[in-house]
Coordinates of C-alpha atoms in Angstrom, one line a residue:
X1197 CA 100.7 77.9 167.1
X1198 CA 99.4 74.7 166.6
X1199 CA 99.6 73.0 162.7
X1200 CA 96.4 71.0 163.7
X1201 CA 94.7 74.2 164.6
X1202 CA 96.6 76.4 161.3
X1203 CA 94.9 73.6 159.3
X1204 CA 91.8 73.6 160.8
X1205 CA 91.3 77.1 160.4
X1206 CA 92.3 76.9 156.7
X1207 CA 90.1 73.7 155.9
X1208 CA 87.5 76.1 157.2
X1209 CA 87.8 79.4 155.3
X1210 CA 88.0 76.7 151.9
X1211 CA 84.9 75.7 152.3
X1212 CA 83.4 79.3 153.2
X1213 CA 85.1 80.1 150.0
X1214 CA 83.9 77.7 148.2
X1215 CA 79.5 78.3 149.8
X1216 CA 80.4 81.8 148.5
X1217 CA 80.9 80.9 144.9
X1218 CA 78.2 78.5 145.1
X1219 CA 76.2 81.3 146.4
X1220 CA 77.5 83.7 143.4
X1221 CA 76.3 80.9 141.0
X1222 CA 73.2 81.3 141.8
X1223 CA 73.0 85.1 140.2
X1224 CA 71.4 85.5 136.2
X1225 CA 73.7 88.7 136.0
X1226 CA 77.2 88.4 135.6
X1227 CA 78.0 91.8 136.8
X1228 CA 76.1 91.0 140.0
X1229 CA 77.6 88.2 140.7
X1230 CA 81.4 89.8 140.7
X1231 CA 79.9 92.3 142.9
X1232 CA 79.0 89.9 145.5
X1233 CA 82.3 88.0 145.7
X1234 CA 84.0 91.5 145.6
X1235 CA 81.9 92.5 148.8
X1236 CA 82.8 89.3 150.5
X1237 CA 86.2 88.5 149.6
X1238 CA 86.7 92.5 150.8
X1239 CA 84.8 91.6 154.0
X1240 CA 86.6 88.1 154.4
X1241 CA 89.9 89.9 153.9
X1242 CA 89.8 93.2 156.6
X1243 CA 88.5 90.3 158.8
X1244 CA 91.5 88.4 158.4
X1245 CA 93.7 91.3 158.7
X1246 CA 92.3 92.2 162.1
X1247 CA 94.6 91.4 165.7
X1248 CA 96.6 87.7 166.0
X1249 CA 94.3 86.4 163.3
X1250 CA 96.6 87.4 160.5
X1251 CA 99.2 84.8 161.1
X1252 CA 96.6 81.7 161.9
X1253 CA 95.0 82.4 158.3
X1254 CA 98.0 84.4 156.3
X1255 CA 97.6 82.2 153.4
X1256 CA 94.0 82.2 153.2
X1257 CA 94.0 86.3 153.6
X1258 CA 96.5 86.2 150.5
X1259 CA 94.0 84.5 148.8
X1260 CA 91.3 86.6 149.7
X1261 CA 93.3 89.6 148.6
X1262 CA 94.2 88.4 145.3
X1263 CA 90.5 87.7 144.6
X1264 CA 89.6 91.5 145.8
X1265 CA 92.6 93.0 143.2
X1266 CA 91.1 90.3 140.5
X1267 CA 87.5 91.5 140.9
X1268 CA 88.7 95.3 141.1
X1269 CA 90.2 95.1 138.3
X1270 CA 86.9 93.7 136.5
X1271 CA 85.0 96.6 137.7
X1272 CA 87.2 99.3 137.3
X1273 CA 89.1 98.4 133.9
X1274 CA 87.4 95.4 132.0
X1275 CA 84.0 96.8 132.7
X1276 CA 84.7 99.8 130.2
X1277 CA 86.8 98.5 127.8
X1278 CA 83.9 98.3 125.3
X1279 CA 83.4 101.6 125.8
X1280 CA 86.8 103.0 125.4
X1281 CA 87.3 101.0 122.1
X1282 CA 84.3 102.5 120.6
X1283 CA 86.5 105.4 121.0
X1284 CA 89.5 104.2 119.1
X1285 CA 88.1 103.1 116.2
X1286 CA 87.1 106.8 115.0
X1287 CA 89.0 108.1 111.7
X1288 CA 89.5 111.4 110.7
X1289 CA 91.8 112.9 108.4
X1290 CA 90.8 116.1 107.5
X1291 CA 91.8 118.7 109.2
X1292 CA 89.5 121.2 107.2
X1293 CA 86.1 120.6 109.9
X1294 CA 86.9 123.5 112.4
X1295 CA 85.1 124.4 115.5
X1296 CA 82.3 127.0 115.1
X1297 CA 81.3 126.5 111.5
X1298 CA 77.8 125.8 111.0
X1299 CA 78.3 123.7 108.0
X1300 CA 79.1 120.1 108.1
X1301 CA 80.1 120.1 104.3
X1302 CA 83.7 120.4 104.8
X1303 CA 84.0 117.2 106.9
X1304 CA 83.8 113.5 104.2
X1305 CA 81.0 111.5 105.3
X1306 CA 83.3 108.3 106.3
X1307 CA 84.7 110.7 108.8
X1308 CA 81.2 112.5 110.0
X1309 CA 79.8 108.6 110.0
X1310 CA 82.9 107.9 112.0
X1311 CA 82.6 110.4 114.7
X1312 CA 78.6 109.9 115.0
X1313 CA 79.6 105.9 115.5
X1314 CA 81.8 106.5 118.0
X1315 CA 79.9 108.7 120.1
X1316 CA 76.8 106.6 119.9
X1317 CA 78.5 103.1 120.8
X1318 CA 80.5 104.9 123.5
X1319 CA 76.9 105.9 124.6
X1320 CA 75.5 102.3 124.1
X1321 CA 77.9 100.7 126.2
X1322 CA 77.6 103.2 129.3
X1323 CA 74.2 103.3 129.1
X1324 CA 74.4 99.1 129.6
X1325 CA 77.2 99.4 131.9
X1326 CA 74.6 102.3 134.2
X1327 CA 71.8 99.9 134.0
X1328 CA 73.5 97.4 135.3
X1329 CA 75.5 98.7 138.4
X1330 CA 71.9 99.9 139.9
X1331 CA 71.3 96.9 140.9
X1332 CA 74.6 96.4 142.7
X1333 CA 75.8 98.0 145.9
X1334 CA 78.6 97.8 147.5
X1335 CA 78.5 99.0 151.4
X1336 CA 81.6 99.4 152.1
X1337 CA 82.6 103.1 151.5
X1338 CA 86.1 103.5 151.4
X1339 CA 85.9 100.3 148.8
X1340 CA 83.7 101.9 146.9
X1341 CA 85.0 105.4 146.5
X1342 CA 88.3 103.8 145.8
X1343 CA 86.5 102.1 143.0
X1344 CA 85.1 104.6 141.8
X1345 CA 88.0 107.1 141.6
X1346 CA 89.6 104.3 139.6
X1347 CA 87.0 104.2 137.3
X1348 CA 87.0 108.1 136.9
X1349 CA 90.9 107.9 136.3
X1350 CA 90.9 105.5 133.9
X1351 CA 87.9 106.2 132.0
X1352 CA 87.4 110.1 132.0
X1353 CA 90.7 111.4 130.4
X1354 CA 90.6 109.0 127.7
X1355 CA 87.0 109.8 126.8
X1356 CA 87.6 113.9 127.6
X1357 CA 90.3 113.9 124.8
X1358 CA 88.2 112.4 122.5
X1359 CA 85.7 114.7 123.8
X1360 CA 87.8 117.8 122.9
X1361 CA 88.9 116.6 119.9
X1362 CA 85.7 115.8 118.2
X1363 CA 82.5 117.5 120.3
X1364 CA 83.0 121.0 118.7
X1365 CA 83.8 119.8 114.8
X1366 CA 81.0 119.6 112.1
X1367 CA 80.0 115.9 112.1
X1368 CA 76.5 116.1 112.4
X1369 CA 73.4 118.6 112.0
X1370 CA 72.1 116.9 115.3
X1371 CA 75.0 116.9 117.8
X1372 CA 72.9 116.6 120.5
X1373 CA 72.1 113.5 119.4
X1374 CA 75.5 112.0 119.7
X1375 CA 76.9 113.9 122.6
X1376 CA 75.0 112.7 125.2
X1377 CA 77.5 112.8 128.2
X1378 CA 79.6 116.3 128.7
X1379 CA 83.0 115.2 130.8
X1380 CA 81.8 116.3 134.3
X1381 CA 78.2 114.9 133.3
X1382 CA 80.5 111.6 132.9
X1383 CA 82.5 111.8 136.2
X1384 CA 79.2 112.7 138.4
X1385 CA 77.7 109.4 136.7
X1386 CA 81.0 106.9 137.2
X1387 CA 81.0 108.9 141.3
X1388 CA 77.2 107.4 142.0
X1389 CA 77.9 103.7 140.9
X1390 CA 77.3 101.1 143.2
X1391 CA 75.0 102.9 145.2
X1392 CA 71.3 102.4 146.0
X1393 CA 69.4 103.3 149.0
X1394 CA 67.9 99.5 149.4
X1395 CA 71.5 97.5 150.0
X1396 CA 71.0 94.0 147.9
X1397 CA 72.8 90.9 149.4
X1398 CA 75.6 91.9 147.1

């Protein structure tokens, strides 16, 4: 193939590249603007990928797929690390709050303060992250329930041990308060993001 016509082709996806970041500029919300180049690098890339069109652009399409691994990543890790380390930072040392007893006496109030903190910025954080991805779509199905599982598998068993550990001790008169999110309720949540029934241009 002709060099003239493998830099031609190259000079051209630049400067597609570089419209699309203009274009994802333009956005107020940061989340929807990674969505957008997401969706278009993803597009950009199984394009690329398709028949003899591979070797005129093979540099450009491993561009275009290290963009798609850097903006999954954001969505399916970064995202929720606020989230997890409200998790982390929960201390309890007594082992003397048990499942089933009706008083909360037997747990210190650091740790019941602890627990109740935890819960309620892991709550915080989700309820931000929700908000957020409804206004972002992402058409592509496959992508996104790729995404998505990635999100449930990094997310879920971190936040169910925590879950096991701490749902059922003493730490509060008003669990319900706290314990907004059951495990599955979780899961079913992360499953529905990025989907809304009026696409957006992201």
């Amino acid at each position: 193939l002709n060099r003239g016509v493998e830099e031609a082709v190259d000079d051209f996806l630049r400067v597609l590249e570089l419209n699309l970041l203009e274009k994802a500029g333009t956005y107020k919300h940061k989340e929807k603007m990674e969505v957008f180049l997401l969706n278009n690098y993803h597009h950009l890339h199984k394009t690329l990928c398709q028949g003899d069109k591979k070797v005129v652009v093979s540099r450009i399409e491993q561009q275009c797929a290290q963009r798609v691994r850097d903006m999954r990543n954001r969505l399916e890790q970064e995202w929720f690390l606020d989230s997890l380390s409200a998790l982390s930072k929960t201390r309890v040392v007594t082992k003397q709050g048990q499942a089933g007893q009706d008083s909360h006496a037997n747990m210190k109030q650091s740790e019941r303060q602890s627990v109740k903190d935890a819960f309620a910025g892991f709550n915080e954080s989700l309820d931000v992250l929700f908000t957020a991805q409804q206004r972002l779509s992402i058409p592509d199905d496959v992508l996104r329930n790729s995404i998505q599982q990635a999100i449930v598998d990094f997310v879920c068993p971190v936040y169910k041990k925590f879950y096991d550990t701490f749902a059922d001790l003493p730490f509060s008169k008003f669990k319900e308060k706290y314990i907004k999110y059951p495990p599955s309720t979780l899961q079913a949540m992360i499953k529905s993001f990025f989907i809304i029934q009026d696409h957006d241009d992201v």
